[in-house]
Short mmCIF file of C-alpha atoms in Angstrom, two decimals:
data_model
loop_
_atom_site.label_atom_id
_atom_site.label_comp_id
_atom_site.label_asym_id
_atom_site.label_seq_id
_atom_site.Cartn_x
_atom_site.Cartn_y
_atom_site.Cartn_z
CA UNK A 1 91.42 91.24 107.12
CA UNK A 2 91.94 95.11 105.84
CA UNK A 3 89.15 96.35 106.96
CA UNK A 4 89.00 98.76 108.75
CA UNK A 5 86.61 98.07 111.81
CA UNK A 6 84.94 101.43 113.46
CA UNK A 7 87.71 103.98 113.25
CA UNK A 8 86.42 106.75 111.10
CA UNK A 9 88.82 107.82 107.75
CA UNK A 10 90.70 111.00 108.42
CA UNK A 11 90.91 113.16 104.79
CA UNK A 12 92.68 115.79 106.22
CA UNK A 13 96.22 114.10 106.59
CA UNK A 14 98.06 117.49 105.56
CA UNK A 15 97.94 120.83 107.49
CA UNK A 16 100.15 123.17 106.80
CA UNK A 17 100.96 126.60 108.66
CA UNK A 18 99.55 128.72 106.20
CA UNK A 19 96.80 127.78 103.88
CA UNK A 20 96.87 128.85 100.23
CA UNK A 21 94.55 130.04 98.46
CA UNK A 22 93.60 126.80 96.73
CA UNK A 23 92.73 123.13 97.85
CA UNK A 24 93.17 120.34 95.80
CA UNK A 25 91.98 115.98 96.30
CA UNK A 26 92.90 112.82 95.47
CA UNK A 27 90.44 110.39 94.33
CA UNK A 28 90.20 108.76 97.10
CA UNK A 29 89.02 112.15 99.00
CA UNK A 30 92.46 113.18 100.45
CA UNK A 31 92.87 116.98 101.18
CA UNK A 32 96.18 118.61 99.47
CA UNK A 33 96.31 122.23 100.46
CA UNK A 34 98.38 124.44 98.28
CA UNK A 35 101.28 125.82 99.76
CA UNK A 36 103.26 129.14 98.96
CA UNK A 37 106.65 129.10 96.63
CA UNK A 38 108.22 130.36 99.95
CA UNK A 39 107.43 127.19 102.03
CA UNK A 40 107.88 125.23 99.18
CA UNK A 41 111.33 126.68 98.89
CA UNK A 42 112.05 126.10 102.19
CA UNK A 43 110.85 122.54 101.89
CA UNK A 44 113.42 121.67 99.69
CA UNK A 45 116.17 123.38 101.31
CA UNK A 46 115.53 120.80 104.49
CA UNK A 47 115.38 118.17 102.40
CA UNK A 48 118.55 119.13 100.63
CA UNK A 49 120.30 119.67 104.16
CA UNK A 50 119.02 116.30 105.05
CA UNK A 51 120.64 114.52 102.22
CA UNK A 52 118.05 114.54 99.03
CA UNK A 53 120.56 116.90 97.44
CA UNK A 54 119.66 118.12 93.52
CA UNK A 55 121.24 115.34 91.79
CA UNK A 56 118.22 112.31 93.33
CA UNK A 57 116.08 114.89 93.05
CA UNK A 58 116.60 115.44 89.50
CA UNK A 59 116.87 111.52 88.61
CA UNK A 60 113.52 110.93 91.10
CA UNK A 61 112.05 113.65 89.12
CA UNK A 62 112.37 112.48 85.73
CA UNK A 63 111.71 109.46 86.41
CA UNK A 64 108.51 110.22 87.46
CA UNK A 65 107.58 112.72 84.62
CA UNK A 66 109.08 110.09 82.17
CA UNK A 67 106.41 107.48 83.97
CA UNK A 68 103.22 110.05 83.35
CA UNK A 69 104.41 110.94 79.52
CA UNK A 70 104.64 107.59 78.81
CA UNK A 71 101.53 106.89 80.32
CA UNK A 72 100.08 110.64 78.40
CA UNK A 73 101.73 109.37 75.38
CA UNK A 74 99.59 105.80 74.78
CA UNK A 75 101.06 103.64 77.66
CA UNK A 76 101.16 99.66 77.02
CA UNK A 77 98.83 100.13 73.49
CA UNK A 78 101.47 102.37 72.01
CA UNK A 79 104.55 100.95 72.91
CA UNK A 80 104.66 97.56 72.04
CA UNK A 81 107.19 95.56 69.72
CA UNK A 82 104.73 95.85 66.95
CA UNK A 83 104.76 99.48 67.14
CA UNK A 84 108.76 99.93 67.43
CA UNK A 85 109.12 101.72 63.71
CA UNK A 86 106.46 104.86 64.65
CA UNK A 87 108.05 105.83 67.64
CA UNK A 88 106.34 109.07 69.37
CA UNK A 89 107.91 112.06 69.44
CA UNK A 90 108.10 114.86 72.16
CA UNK A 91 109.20 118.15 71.73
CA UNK A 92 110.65 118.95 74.96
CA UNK A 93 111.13 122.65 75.60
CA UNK A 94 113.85 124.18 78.43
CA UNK A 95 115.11 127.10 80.01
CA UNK A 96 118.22 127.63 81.68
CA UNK A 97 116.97 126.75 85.19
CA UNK A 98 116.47 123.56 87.50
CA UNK A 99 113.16 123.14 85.81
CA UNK A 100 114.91 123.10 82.73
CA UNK A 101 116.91 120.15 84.50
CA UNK A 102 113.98 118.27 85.49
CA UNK A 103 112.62 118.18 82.04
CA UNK A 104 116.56 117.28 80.57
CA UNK A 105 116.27 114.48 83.25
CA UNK A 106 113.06 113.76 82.01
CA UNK A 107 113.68 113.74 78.47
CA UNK A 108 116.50 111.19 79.06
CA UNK A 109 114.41 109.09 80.77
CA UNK A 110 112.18 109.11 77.78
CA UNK A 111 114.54 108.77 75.38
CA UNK A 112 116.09 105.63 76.89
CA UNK A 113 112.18 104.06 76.51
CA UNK A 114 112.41 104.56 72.31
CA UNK A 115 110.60 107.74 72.27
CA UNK A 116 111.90 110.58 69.92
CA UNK A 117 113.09 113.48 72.01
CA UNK A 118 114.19 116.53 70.61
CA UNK A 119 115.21 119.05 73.12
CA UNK A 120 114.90 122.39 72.60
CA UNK A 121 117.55 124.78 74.36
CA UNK A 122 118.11 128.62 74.12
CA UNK A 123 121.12 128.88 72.08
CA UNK A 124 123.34 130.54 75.21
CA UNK A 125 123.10 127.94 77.24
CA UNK A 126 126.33 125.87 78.34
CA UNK A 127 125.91 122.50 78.12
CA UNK A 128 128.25 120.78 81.51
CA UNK A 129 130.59 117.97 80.08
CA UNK A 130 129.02 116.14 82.41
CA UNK A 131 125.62 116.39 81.25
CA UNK A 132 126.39 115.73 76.96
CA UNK A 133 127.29 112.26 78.03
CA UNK A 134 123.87 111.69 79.70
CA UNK A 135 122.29 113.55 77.00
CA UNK A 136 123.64 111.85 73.20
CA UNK A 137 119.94 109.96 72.94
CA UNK A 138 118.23 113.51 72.61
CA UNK A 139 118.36 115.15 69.89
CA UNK A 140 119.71 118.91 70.69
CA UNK A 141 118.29 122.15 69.16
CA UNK A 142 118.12 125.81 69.45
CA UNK A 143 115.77 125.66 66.40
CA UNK A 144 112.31 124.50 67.47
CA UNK A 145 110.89 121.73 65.30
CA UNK A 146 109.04 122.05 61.95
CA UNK A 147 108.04 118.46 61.82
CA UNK A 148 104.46 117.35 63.73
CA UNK A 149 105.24 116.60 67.09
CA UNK A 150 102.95 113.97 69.63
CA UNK A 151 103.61 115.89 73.48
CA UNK A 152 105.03 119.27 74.44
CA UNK A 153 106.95 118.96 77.37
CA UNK A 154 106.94 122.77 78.97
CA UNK A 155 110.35 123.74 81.19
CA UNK A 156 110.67 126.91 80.33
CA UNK A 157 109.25 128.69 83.92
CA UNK A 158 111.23 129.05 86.36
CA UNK A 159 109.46 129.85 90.20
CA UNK A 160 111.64 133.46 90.37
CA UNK A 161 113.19 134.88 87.08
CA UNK A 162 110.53 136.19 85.64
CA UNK A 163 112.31 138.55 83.40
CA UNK A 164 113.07 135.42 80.86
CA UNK A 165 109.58 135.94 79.58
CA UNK A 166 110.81 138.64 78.34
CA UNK A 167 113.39 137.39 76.27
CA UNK A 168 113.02 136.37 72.49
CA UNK A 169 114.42 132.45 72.83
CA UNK A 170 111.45 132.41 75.70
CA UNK A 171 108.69 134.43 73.15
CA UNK A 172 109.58 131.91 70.47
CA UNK A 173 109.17 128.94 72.20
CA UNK A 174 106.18 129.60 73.69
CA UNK A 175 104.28 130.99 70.58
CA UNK A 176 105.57 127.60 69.18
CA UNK A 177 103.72 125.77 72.04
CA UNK A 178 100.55 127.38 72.14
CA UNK A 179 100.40 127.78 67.91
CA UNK A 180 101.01 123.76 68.02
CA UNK A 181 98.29 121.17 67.91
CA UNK A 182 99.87 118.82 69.97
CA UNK A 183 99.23 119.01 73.66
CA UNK A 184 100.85 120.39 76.50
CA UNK A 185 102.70 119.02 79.57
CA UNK A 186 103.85 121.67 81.90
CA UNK A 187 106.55 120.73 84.50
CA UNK A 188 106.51 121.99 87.79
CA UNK A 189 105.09 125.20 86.91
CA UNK A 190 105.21 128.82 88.89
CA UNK A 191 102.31 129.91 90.88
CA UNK A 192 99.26 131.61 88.96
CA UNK A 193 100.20 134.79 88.14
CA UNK A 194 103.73 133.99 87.09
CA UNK A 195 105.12 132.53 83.57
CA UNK A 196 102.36 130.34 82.21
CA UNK A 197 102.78 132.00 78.98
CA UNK A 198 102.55 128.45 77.90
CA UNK A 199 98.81 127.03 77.99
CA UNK A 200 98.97 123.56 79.20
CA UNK A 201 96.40 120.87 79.32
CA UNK A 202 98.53 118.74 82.43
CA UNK A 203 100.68 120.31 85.02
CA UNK A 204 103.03 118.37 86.64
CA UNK A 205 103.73 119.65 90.54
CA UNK A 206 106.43 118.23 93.01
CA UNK A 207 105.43 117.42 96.42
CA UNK A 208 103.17 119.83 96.99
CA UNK A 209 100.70 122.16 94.68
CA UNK A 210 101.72 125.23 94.42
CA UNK A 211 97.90 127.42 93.75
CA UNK A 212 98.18 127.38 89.68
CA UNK A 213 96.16 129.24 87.32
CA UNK A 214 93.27 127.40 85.03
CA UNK A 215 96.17 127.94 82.19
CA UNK A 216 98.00 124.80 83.81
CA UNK A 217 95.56 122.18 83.06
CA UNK A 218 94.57 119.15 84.90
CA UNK A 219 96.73 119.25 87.85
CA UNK A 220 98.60 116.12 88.70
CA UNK A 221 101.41 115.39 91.48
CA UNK A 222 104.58 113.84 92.00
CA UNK A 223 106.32 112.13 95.37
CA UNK A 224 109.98 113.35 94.90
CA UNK A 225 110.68 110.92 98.32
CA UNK A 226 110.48 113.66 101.00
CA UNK A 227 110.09 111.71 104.62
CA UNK A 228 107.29 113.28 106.88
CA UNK A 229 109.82 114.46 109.76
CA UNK A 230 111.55 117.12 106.49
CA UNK A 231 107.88 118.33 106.51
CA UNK A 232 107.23 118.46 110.28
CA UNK A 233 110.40 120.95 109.99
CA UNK A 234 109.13 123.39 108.29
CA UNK A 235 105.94 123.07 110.19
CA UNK A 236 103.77 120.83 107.92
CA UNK A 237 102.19 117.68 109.21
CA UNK A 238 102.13 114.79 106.52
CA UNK A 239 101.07 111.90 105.49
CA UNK A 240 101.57 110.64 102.18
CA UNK A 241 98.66 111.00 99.55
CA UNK A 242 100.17 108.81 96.96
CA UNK A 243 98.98 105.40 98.03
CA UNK A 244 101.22 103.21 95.81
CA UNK A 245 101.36 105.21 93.37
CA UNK A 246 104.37 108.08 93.17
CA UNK A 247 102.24 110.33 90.23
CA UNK A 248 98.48 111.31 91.43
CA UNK A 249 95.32 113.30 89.59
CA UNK A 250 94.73 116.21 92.14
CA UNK A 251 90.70 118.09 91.79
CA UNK A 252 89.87 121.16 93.01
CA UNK A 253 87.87 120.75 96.18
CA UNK B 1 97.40 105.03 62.84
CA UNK B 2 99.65 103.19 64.93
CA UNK B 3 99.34 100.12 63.03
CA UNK B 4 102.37 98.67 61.53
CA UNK B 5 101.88 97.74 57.91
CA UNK B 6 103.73 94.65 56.60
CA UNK B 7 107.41 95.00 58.18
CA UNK B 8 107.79 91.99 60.47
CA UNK B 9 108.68 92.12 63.68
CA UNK B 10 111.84 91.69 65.21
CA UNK B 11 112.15 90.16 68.70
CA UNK B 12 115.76 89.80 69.01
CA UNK B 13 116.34 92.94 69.86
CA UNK B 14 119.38 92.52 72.23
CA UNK B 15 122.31 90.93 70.74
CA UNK B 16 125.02 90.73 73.46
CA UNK B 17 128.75 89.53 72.57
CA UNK B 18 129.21 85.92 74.76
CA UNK B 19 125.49 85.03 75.46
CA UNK B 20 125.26 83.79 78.80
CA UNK B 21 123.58 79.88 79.53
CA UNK B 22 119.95 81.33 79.94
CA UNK B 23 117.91 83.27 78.01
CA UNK B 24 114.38 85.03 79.20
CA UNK B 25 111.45 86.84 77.25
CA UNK B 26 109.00 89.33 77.75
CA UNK B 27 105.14 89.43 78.12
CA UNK B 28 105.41 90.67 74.48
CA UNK B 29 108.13 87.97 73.36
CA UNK B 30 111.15 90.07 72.81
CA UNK B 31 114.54 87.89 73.94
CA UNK B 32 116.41 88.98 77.17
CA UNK B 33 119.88 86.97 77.24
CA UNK B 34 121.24 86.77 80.46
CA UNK B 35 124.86 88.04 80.90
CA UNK B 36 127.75 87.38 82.56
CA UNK B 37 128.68 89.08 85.88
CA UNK B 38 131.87 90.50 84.24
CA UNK B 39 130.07 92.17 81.78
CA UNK B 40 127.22 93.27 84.15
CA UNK B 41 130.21 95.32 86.03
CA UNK B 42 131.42 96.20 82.76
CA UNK B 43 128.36 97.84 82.12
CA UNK B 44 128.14 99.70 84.90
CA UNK B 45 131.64 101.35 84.93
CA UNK B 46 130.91 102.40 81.34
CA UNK B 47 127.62 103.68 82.87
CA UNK B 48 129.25 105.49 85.56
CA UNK B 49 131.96 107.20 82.78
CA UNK B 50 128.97 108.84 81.01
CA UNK B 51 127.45 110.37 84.13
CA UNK B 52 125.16 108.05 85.63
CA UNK B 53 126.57 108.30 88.87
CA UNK B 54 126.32 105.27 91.97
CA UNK B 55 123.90 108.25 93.59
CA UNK B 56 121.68 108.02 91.01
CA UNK B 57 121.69 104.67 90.25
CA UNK B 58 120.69 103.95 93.47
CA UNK B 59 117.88 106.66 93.66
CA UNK B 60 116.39 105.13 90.81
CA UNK B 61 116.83 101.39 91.72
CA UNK B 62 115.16 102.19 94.89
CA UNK B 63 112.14 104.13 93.25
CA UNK B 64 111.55 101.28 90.77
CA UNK B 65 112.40 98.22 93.50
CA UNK B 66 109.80 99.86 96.05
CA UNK B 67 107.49 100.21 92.76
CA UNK B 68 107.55 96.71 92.38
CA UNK B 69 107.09 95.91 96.16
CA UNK B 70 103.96 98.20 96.70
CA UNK B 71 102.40 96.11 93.75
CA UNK B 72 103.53 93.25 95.56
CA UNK B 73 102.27 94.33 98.77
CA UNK B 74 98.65 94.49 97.49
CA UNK B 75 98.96 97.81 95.52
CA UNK B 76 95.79 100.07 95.29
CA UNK B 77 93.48 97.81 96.89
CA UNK B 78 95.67 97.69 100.15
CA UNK B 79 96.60 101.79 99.90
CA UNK B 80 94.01 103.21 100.49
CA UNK B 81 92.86 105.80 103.32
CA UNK B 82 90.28 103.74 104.73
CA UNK B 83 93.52 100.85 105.54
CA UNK B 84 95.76 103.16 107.04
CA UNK B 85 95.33 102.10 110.55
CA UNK B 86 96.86 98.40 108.80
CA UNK B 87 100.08 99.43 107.43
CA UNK B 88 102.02 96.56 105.61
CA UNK B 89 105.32 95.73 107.41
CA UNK B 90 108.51 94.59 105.12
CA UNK B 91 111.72 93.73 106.68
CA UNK B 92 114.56 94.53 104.83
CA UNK B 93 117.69 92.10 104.63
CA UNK B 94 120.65 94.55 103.91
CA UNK B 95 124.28 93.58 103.79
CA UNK B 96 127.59 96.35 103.86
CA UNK B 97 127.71 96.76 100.21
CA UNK B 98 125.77 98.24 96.94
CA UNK B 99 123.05 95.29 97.06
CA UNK B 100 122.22 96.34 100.99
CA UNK B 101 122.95 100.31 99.45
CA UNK B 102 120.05 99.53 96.81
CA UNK B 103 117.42 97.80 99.42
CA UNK B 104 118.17 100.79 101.66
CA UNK B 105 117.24 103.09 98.90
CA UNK B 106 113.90 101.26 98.37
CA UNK B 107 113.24 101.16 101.52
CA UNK B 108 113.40 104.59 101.84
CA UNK B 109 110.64 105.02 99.18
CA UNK B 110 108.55 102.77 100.99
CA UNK B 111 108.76 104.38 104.55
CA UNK B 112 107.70 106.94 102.51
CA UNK B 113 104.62 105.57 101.12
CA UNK B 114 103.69 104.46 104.73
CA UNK B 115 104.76 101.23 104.39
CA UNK B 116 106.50 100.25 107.94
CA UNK B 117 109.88 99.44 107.37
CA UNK B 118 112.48 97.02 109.69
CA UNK B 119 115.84 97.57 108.04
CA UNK B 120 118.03 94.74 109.69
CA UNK B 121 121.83 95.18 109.18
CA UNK B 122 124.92 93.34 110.81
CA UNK B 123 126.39 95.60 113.65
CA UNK B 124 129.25 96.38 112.50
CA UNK B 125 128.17 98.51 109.88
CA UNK B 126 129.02 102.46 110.62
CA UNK B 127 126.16 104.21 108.46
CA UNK B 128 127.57 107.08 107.10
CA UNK B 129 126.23 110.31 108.47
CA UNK B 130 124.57 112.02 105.16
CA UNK B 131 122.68 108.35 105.15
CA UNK B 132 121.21 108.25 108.75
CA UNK B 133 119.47 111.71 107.98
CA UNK B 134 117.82 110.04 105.14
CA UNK B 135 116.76 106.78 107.23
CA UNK B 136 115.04 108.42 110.05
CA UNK B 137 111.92 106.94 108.63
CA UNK B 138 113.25 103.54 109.29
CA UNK B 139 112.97 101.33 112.05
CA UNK B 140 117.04 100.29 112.22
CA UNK B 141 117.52 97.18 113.72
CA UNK B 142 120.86 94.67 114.27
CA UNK B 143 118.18 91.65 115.54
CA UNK B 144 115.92 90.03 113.37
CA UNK B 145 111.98 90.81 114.09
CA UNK B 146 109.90 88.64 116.19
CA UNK B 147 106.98 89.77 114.73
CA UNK B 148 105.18 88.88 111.99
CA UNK B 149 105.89 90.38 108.72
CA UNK B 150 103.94 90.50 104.94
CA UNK B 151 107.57 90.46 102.68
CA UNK B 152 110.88 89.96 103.40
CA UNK B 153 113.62 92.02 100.87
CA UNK B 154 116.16 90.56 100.72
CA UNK B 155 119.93 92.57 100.07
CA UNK B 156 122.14 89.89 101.82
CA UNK B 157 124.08 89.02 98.51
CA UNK B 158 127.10 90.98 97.01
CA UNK B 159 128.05 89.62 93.72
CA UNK B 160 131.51 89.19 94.94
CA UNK B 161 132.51 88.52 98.83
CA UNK B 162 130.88 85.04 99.11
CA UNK B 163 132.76 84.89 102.10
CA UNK B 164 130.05 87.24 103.93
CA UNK B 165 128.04 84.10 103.57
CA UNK B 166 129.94 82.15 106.43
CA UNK B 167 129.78 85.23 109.06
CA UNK B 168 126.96 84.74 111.89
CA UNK B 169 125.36 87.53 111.18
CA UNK B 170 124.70 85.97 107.54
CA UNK B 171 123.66 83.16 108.69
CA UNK B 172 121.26 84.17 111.24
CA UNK B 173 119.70 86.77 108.50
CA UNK B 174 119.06 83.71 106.10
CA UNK B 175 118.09 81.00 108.34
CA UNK B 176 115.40 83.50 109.40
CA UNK B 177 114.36 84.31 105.87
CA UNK B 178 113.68 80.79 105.38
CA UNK B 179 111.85 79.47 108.34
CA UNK B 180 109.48 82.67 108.00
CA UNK B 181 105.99 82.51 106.19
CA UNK B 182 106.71 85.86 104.60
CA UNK B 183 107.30 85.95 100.84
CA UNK B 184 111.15 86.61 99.99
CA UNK B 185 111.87 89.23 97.02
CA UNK B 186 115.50 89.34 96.21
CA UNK B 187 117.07 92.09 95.26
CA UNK B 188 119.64 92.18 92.10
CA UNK B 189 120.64 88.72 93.52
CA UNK B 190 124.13 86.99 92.03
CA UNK B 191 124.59 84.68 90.05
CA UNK B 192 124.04 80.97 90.00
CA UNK B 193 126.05 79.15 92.53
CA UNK B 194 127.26 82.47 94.35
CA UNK B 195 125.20 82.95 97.50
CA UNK B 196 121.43 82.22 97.31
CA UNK B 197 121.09 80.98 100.76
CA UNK B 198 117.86 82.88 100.95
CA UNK B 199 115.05 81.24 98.75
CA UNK B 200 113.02 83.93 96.88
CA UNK B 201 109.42 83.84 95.73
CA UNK B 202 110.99 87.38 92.92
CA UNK B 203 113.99 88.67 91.93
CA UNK B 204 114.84 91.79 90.24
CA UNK B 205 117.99 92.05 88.22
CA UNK B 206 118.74 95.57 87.07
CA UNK B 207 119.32 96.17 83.16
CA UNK B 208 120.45 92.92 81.67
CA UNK B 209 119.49 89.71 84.23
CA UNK B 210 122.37 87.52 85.39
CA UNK B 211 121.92 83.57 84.65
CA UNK B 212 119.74 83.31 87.78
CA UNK B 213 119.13 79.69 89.90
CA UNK B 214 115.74 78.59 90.87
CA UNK B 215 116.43 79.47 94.10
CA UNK B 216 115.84 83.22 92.68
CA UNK B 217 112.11 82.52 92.02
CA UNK B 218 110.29 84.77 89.05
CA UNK B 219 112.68 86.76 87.61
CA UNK B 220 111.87 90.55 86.92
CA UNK B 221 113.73 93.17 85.12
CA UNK B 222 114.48 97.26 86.27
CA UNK B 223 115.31 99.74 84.02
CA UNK B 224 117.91 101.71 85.78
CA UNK B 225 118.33 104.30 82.72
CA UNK B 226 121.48 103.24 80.82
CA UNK B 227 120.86 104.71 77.19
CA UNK B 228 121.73 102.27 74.28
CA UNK B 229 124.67 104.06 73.35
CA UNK B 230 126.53 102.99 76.68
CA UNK B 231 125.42 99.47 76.26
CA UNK B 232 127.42 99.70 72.25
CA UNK B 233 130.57 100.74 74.17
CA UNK B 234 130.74 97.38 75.97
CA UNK B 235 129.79 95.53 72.65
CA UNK B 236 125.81 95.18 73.88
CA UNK B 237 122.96 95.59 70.81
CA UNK B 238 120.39 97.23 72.37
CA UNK B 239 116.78 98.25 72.31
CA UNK B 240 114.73 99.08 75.22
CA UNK B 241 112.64 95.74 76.29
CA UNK B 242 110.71 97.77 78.74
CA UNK B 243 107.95 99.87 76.44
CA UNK B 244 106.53 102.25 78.92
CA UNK B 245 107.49 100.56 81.92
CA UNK B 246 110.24 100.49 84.18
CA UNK B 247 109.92 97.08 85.50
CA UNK B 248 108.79 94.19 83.49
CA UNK B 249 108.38 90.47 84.52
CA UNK B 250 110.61 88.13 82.33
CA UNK B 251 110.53 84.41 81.59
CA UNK B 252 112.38 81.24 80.73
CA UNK B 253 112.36 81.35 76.93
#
């Protein structure tokens, strides 16, 4: 009774004003285009006037992220009772941005599932009295870790300030990640050409792809609950590519 | 390597201060008392003083809840491209309080995810105006469908006001739950002996289950991202039952 009888599959559910450079699919042979930082900017500002202000955002976000690490990190073999006394660890790595936030959002996420987070933080950064109290399962440091380490978790780009690359909190913790042997997540990471100074083998994008460099890894994407008509408003017809699932693999087409 | 090597498991991993008159487990065996409403809404409150805000609460019940109900709609084998034309239609029960808050939430997520969505609520409820901008994917309705449906959510139930349960539009919500084929999830239904007019096939209880009747069917569990540390304050001994997921089944131990 779900078959489909005659009517011929559409794989181009998304068209967007302006193509970018790069077009990515699901595995079921959806077509993602790529879109620009500017539309995806604007994107989020009419979803943020329409009431998915930072704060879901930021909880929809790491949960998410805090699904595909767990999943990254061994999923049901690694984390059962059995296995309680070698929990994983993941060094989680932030700058003093909303990515930053995802990742912190992220982290806690993880934390709260009996993985070791230690969360690195450039040592300027003002901690909100209102965050600390979400934060006491992670373990807080502007010293990145000596100790072997299972997942990187990379939030240290942010889309427009690209003079923190310059800076030595953002040099050290990025030598750190690419010196390390453990792998790389990247979190909603800038558009090729911008940060990256991190190589990553997964990259983590939010509603739509930005087009990323090869340095970002295996591209996947993340439903951060934005309804079709906030698309159609910034001139963007959707339909969701997620199926059931709110993390998807996206291949270059 | 991720073998453990002679320390015995420990399965009672949650020690809470009164246990309640049930008790569940896990696939994996771990013990899941049940707990009293009063400390449930302790919980919470303590929850809420570290930061984990009714907003996100509710953002991440409804992620997890329409998790659940995409699985139980048929999951990947029913979301695919080539079913598109046959989207799955779930009406949603929703009473004027945090239960009907949480079911709106979800289905949110699953308007989303193109699942089509009846949202039924009594007429006298004024939606608040930052909420109808994030509804406009649902089909709002005060009469019950006449078509056929393939689950019914159910978010009549507040775990306090059993007096909502004599008003018409109650009534006429839970009579039609019951004479209709559909399959009834319940969502964070109360306890025992408070409300329950509507028999469920599921539940899902959020963080520590309630001593649920058989009226509430299979009983699953959401993780809605209290760290151990709040559970302590309220006297709770806690470790995570939910390895890498967010939503595990449970069962009469």
């Amino acid at each position: 009774e779900n078959i489909l009888e005659g009517k011929p599959v559409v794989y181009r559910q998304i068209v967007v004003p302006q193509p970018g450079p790069k077009e990515y699919c699901t595995d079921s042979g959806l077509v993602v285009p790529s879109i620009s930082y500017e539309l995806h900017k604007r994107l989020l500002s009419a979803a943020e006037r329409y009431g998915l202000t930072l704060e879901r955002r930021l909880e929809m976000t790491g949960v998410c992220a805090s699904q595909m690490t767990l999943t990254l990190l061994g999923g049901p073999n690694r984390f059962t009772p059995k296995n309680l006394h070698q929990r994983p660890t993941v060094a989680l790595l932030c700058g003093p941005h909303v990515q930053g936030a995802q990742g912190i959002s992220c982290g806690r996420h993880l934390a709260n599932h009996e993985v070791e987070v230690i969360l690195f933080l450039p040592n300027f950064v003002k901690l909100l009295d209102s965050w600390v109290t979400l934060l006491f399962s992670l373990f807080i440091s502007t010293d990145l870790p000596d100790t072997p380490v299972d997942l990187i978790i990379n939030c240290l780009d942010c889309h427009e300030n690209t003079f923190l690359m310059d800076q030595p909190w953002y040099r050290a913790a990025a030598d750190w990640a690419n010196q390390n042997r453990a792998p790389v997540l990247s979190l909603d990471p800038p558009v090729s050409g911008q940060g990256h100074a991190v190589e990553a083998k997964w990259s983590l994008s939010l509603c739509l792809p930005l087009p990323l460099a090869e340095g970002a890894g295996r591209v996947y994407l993340c439903d951060i609950g934005i309804p079709r008509q906030v698309f159609q408003e910034v001139g963007i017809k959707y339909h969701s590519p997620f199926g059931c699932k709110f993390v998807i693999p996206l291949h270059s087409a």
